[in-house]
PDB file of C-alpha atoms and ligand atoms in Angstrom:
ATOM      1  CA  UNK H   1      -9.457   3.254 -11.125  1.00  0.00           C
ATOM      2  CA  UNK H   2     -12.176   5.871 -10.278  1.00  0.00           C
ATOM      3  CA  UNK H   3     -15.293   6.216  -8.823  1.00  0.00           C
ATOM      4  CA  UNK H   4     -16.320   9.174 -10.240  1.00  0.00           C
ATOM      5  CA  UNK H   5     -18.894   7.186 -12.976  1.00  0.00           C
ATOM      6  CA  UNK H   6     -20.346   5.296  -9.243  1.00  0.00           C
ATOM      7  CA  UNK H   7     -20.762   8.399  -7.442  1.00  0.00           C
ATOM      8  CA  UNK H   8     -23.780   9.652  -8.034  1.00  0.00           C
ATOM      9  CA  UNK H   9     -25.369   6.219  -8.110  1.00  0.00           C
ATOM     10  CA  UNK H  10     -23.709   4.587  -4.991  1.00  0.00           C
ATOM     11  CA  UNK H  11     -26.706   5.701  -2.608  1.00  0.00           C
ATOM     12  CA  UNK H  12     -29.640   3.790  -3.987  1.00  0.00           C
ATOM     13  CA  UNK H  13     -27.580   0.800  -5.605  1.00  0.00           C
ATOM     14  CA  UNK H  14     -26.475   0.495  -1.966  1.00  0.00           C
ATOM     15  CA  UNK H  15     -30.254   0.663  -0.824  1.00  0.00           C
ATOM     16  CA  UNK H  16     -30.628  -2.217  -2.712  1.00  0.00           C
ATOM     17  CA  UNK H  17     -28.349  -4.218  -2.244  1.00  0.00           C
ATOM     18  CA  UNK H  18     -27.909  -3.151   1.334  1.00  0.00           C
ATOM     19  CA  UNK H  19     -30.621  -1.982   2.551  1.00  0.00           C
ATOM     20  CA  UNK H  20     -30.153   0.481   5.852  1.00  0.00           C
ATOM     21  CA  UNK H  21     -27.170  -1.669   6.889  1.00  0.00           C
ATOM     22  CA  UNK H  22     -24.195  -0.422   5.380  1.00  0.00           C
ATOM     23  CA  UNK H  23     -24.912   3.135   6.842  1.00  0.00           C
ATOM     24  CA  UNK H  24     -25.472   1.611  10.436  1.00  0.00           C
ATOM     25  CA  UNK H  25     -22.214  -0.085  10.210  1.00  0.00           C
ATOM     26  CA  UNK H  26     -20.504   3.265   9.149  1.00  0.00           C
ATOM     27  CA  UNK H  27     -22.401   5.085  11.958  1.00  0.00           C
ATOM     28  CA  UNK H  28     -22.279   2.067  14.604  1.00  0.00           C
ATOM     29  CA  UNK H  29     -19.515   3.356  16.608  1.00  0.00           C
ATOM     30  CA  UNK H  30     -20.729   7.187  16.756  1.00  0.00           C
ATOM     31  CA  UNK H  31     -21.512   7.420  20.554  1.00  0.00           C
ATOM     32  CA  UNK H  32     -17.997   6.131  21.578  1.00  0.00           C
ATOM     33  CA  UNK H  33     -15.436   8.984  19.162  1.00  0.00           C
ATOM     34  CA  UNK H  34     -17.456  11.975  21.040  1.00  0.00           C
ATOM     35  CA  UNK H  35     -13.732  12.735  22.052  1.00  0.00           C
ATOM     36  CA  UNK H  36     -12.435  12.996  18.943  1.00  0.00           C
ATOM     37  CA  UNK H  37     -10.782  16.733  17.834  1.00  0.00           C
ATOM     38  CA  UNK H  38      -8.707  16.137  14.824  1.00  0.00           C
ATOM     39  CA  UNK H  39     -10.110  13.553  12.815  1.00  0.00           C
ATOM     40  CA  UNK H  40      -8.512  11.651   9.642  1.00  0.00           C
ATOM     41  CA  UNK H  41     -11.062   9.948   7.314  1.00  0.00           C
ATOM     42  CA  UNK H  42     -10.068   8.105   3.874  1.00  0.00           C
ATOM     43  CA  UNK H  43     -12.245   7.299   0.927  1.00  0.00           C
ATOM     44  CA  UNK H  44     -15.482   9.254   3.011  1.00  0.00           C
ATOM     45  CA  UNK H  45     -17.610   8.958  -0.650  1.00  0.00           C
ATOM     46  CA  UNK H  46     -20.436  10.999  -0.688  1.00  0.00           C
ATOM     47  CA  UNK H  47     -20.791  12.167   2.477  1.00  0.00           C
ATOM     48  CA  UNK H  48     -23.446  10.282   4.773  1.00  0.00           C
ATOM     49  CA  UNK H  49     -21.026   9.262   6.963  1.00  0.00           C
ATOM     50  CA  UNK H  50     -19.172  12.620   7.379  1.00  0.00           C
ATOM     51  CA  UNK H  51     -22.274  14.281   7.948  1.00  0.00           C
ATOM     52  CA  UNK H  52     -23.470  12.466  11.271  1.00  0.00           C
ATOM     53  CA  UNK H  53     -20.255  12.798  12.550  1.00  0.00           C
ATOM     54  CA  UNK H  54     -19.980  16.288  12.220  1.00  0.00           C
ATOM     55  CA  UNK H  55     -23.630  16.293  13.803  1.00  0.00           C
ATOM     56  CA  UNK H  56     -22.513  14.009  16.314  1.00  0.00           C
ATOM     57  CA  UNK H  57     -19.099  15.803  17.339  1.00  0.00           C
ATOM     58  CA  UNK H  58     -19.599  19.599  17.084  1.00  0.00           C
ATOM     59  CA  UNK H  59     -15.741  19.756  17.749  1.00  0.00           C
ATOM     60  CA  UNK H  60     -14.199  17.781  15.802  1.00  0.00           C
ATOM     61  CA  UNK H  61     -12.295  19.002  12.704  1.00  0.00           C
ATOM     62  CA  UNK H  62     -12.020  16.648   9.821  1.00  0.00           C
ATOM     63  CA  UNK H  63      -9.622  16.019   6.797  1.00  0.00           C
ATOM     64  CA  UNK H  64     -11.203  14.039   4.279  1.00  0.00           C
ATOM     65  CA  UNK H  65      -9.132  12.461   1.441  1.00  0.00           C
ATOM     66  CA  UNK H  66     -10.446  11.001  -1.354  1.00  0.00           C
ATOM     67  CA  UNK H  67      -9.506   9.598  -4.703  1.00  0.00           C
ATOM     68  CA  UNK H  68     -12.899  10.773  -6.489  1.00  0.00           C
ATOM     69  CA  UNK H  69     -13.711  14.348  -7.492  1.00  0.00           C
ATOM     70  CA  UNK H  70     -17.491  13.141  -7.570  1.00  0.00           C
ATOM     71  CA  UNK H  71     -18.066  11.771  -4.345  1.00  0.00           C
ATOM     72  CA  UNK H  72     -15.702  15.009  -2.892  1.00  0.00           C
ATOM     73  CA  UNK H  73     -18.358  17.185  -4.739  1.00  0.00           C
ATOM     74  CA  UNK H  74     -21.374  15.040  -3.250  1.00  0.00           C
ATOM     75  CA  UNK H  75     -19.829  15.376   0.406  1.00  0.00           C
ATOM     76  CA  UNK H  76     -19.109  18.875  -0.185  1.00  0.00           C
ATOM     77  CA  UNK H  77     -23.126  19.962  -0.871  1.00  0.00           C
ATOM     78  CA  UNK H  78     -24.548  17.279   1.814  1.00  0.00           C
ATOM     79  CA  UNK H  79     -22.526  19.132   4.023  1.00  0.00           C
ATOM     80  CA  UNK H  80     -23.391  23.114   3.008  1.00  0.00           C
ATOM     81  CA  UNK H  81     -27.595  20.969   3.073  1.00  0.00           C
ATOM     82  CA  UNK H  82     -26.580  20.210   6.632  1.00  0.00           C
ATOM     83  CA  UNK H  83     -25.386  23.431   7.580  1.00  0.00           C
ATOM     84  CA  UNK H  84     -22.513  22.418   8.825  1.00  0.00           C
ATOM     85  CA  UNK H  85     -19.591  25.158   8.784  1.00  0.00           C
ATOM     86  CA  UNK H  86     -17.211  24.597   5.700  1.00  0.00           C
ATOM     87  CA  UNK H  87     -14.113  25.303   7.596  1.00  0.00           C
ATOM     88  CA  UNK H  88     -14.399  21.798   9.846  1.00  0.00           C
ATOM     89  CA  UNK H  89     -13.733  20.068   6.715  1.00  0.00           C
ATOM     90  CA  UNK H  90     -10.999  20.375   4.599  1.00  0.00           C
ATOM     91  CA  UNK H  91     -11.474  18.324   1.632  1.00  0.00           C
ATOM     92  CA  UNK H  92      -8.473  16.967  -0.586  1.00  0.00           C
ATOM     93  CA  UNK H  93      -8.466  14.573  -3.952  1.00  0.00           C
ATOM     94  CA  UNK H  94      -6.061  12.465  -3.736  1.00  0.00           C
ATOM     95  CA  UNK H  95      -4.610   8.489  -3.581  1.00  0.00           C
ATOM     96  CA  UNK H  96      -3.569   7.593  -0.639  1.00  0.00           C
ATOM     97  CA  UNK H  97      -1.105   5.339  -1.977  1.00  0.00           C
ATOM     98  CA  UNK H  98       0.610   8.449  -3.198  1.00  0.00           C
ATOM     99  CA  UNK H  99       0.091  10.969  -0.723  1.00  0.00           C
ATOM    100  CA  UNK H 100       1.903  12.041   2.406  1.00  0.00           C
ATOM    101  CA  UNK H 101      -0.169  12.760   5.756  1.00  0.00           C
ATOM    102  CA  UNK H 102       1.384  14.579   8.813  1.00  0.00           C
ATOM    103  CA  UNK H 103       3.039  11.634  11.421  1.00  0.00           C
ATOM    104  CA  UNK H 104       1.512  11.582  15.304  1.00  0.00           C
ATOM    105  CA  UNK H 105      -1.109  14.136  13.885  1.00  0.00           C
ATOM    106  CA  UNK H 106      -4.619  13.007  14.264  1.00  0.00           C
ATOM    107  CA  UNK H 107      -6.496  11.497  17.502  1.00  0.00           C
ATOM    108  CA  UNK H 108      -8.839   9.188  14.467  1.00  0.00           C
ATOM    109  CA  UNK H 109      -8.916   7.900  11.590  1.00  0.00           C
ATOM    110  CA  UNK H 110     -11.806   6.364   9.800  1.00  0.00           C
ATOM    111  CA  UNK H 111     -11.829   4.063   7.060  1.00  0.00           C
ATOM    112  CA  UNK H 112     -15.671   2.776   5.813  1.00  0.00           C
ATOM    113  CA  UNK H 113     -15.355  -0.031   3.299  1.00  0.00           C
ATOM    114  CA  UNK H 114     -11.575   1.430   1.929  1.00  0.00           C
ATOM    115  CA  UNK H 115      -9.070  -1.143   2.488  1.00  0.00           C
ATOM    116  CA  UNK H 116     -11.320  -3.854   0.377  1.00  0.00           C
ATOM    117  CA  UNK H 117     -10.138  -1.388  -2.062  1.00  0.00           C
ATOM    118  CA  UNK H 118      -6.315  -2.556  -1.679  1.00  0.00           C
ATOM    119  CA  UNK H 119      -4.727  -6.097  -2.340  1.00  0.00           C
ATOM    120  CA  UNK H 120      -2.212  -7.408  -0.045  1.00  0.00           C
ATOM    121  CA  UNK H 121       0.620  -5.508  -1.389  1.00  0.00           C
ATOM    122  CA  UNK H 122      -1.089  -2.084  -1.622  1.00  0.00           C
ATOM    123  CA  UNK H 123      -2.353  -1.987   1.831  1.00  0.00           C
ATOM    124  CA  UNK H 124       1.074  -3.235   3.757  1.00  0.00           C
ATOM    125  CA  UNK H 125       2.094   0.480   2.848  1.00  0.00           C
ATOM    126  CA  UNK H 126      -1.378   2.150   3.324  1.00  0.00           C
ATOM    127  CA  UNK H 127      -2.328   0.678   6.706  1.00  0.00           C
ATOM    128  CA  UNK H 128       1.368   2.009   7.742  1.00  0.00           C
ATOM    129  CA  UNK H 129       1.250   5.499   6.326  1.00  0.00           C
ATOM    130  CA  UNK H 130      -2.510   5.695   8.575  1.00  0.00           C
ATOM    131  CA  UNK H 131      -0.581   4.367  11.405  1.00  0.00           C
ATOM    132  CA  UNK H 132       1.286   6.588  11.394  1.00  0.00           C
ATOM    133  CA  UNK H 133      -0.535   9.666  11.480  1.00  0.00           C
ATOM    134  CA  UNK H 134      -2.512   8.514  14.481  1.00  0.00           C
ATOM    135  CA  UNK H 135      -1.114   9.624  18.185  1.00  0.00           C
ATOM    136  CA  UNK H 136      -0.276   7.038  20.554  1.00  0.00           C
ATOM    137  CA  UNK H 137      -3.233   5.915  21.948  1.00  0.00           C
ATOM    138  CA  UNK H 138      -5.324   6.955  19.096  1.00  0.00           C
ATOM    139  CA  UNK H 139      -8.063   5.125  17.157  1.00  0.00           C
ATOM    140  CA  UNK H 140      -9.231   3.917  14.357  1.00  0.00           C
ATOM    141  CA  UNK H 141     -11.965   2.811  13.174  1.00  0.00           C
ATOM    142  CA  UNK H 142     -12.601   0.209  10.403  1.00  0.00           C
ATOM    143  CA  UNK H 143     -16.045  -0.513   8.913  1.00  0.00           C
ATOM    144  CA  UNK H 144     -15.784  -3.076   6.173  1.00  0.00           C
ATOM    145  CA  UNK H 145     -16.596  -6.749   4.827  1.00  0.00           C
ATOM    146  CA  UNK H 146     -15.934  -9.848   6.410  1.00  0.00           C
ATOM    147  CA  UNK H 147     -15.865 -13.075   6.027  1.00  0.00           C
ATOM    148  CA  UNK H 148     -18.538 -14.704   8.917  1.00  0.00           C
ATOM    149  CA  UNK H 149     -17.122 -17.718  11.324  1.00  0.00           C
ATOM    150  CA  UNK H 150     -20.027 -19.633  10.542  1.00  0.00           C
ATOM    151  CA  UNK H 151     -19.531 -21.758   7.353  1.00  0.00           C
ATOM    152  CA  UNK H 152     -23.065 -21.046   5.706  1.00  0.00           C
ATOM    153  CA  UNK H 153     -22.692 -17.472   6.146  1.00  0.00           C
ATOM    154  CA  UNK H 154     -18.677 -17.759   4.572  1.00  0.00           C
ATOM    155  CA  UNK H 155     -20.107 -19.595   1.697  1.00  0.00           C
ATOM    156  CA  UNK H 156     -22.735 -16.424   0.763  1.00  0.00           C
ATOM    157  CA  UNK H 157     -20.039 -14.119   2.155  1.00  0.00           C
ATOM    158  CA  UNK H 158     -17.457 -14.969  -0.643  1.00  0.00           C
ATOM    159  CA  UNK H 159     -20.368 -15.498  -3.268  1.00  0.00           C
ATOM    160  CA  UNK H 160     -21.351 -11.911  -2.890  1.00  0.00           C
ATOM    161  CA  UNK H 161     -17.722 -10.369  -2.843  1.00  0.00           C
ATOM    162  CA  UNK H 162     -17.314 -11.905  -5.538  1.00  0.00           C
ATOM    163  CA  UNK H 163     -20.160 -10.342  -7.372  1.00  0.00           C
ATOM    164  CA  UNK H 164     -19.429  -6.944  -5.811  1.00  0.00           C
ATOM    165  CA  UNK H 165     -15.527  -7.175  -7.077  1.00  0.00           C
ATOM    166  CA  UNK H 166     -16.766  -7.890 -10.081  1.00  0.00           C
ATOM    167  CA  UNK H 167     -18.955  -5.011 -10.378  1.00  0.00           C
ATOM    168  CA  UNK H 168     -16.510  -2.708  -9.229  1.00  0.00           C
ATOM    169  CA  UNK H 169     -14.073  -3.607 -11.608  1.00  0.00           C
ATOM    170  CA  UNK H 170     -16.692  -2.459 -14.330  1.00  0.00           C
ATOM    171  CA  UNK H 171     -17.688   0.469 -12.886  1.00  0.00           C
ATOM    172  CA  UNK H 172     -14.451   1.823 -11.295  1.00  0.00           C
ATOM    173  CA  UNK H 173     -11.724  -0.772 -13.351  1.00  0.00           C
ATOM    174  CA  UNK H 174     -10.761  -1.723  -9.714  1.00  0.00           C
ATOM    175  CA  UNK H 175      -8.438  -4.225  -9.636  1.00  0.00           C
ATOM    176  CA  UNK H 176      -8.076  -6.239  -6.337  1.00  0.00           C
ATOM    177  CA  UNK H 177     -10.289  -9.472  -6.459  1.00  0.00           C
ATOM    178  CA  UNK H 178     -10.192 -10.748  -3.046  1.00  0.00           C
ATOM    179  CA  UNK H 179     -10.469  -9.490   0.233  1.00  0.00           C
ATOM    180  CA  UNK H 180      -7.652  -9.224   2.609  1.00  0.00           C
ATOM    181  CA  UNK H 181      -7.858  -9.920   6.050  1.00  0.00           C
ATOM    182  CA  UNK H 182      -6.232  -6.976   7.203  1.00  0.00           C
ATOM    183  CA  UNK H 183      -6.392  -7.786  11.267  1.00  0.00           C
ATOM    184  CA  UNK H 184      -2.472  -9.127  10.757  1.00  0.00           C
ATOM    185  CA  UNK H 185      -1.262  -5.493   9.192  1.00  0.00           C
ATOM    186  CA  UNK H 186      -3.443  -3.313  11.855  1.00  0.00           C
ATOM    187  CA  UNK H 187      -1.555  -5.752  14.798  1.00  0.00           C
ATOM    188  CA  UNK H 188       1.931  -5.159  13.190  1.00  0.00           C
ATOM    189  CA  UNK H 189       1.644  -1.900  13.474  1.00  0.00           C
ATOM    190  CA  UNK H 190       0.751  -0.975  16.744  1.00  0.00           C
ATOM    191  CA  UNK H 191      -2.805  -1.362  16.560  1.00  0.00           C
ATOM    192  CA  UNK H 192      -4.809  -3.229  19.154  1.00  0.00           C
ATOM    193  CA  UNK H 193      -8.589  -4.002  18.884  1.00  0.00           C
ATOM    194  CA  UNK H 194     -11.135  -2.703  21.057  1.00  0.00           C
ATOM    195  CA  UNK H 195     -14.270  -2.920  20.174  1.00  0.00           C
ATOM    196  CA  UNK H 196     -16.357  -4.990  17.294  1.00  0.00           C
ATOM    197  CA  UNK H 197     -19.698  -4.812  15.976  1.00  0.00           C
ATOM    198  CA  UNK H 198     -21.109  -6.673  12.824  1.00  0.00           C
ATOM    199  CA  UNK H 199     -24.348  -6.873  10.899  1.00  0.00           C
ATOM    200  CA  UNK H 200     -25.790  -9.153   8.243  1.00  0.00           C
ATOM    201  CA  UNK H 201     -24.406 -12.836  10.269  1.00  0.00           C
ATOM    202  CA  UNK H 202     -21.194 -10.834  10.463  1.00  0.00           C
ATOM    203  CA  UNK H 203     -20.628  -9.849   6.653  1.00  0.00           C
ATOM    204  CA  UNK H 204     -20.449  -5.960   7.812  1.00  0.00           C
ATOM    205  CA  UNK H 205     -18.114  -5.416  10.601  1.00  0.00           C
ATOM    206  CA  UNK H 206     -17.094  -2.096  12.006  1.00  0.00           C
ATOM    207  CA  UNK H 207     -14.339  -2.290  15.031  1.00  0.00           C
ATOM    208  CA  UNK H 208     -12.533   0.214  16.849  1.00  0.00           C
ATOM    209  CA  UNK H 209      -8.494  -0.326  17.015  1.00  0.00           C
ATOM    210  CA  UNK H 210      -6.509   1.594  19.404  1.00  0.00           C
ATOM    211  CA  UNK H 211      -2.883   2.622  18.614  1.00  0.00           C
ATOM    212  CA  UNK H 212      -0.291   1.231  21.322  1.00  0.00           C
ATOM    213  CA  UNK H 213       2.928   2.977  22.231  1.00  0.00           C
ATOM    214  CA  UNK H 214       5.841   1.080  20.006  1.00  0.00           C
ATOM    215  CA  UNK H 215       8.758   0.236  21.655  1.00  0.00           C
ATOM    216  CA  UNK H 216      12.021   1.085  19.987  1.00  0.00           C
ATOM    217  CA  UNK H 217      12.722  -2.622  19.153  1.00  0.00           C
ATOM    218  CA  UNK H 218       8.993  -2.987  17.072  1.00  0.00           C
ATOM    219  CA  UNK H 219       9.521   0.235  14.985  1.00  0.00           C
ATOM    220  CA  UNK H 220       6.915  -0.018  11.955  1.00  0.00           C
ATOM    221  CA  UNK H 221       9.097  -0.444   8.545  1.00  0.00           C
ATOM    222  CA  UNK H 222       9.494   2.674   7.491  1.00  0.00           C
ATOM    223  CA  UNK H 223       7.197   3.856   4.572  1.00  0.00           C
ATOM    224  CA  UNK H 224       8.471   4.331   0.783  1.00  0.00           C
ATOM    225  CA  UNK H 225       8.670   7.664  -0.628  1.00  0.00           C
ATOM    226  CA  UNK H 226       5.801   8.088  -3.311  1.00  0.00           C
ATOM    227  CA  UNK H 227       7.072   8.916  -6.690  1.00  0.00           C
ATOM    228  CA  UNK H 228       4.228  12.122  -6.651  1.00  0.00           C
ATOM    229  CA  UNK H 229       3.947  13.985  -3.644  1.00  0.00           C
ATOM    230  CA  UNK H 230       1.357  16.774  -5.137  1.00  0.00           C
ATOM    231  CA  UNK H 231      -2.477  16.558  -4.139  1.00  0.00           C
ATOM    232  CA  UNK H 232      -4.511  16.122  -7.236  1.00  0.00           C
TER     233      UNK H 232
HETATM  234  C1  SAM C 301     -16.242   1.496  -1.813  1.00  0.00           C
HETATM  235  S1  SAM C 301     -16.214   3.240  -1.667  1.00  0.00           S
HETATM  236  C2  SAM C 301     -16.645   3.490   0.022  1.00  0.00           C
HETATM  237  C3  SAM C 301     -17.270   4.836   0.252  1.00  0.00           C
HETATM  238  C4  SAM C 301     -17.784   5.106   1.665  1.00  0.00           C
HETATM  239  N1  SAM C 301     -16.674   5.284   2.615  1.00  0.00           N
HETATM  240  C5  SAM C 301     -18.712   4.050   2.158  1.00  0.00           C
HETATM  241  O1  SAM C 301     -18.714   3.797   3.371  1.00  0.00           O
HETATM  242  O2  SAM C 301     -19.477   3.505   1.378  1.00  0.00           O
HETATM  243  C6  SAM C 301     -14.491   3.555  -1.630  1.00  0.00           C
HETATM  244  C7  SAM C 301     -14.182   5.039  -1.532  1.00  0.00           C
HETATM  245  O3  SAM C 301     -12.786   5.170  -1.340  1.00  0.00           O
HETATM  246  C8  SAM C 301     -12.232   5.989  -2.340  1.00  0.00           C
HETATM  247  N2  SAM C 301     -10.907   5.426  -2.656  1.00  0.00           N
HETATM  248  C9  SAM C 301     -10.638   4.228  -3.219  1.00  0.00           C
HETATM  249  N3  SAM C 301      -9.324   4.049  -3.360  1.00  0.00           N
HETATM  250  C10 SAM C 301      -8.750   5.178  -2.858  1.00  0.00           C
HETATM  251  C11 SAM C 301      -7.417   5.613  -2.728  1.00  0.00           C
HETATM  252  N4  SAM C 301      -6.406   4.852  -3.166  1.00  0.00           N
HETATM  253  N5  SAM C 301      -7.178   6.812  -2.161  1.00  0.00           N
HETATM  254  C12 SAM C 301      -8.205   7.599  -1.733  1.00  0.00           C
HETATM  255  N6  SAM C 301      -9.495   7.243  -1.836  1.00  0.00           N
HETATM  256  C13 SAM C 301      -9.769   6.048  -2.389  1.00  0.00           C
HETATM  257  C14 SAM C 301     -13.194   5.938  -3.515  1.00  0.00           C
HETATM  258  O4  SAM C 301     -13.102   7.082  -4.341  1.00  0.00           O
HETATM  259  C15 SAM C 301     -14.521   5.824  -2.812  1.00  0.00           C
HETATM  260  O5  SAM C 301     -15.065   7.072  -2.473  1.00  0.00           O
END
């Protein structure tokens, strides 16, 4: 699986299909992470979102992990266009499924339209390892597809997944076919949620979740050493 063949055409294939939508989801929580110093962000692509938050929070310094070279490289120069200072951003390529991150480390993580990357299986582990680098109390946000309440919207919600899983799996060979409803995963390990916005009759959904102090007795299962601990 890679994205590196998608990269440089993800912006205006988005346009289309999206319109101005997918990029206010990403940005749609902006005004309420102003707090944020040391910020986690997974599968960031080429950049759009990683540039308004740097513009938005002139404090905040980001890792950014990715699995594609590309879209590292198109983050990388949309950020030296922006003139925003390369050392807020360190940049690693990388899959997250394979990777270690530093536990109780960082006061955010972000994850824009990532875990519809993962089927049930991969994301029990990935949605734990994130977890886990977040302090107590803090947050994460999750901008990604849903599946509306209302049964009209559902229908044309699972027609175009669908359609999109099927495109990524030519593009990128992804393999997952369905999307998971991760909202079980995020409660079983610690996280609560706080805040929810949606666009498009609720097909794009971006929520905050909050991490909650574990009690000894609720410990999250503890995650599997990956077979390849180097970054790529
Ligand atoms: C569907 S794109 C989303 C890009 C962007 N965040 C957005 O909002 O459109 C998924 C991104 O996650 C990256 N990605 C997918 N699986 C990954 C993994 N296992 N580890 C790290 N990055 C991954 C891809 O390279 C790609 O940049």
């Amino acid at each position: 699986m890679s994205f590196d063949l998608l990269a440089p055409h993800y912006h205006w294939i988005e346009k289309i299909v999206f319109g101005d939508s997918l990029q206010k989801c990403r940005i749609g929580w902006l005004d309420s992470l102003k707090d944020a110093k040391r910020v986690l962000i997974i599968g960031e692509g080429d950049g759009r979102f990683l540039r308004e938050f740097l513009r938005a929070n002139p404090l905040a310094v980001v890792k950014s992990i990715d699995f594609s070279r590309k879209m590292r490289e198109l983050a990388k120069r949309r950020m030296e266009a922006a003139g925003i200072d390369g050392k807020r951003v360190q940049f690693q390529t990388g899959d997250i499924r394979k990777l270690l991150v530093p536990e109780g480390t960082f006061d955010l993580v972000i994850t824009n339209f990532l875990l519809d990357c993962f089927d049930e299986k991969e994301l029990q582990p990935v949605i734990a390892l994130l977890s886990s680098a977040l302090i107590p109390g803090g947050l994460w946000v999750v901008g990604d597809f849903r599946i509306p309440s209302i049964s009209a919207a559902a229908r044309r919600a699972r027609w175009r997944l669908r359609m999109m899983y099927f495109c990524f799996r030519l593009s990128t060979r992804l393999q997952t076919k369905e999307l998971v409803n991760f909202d079980p995963l995020l409660a079983s390990h610690g996280l609560v949620l706080l805040k929810a916005r949606s666009w498009q009759n609720g097909f794009l959904s971006s929520e905050i979740w909050k991490k909650r102090k574990l009690q000894p007795s609720e410990r999250a299962p503890a995650i599997e050493q990956p077979d390849d601990l180097s970054p790529q």
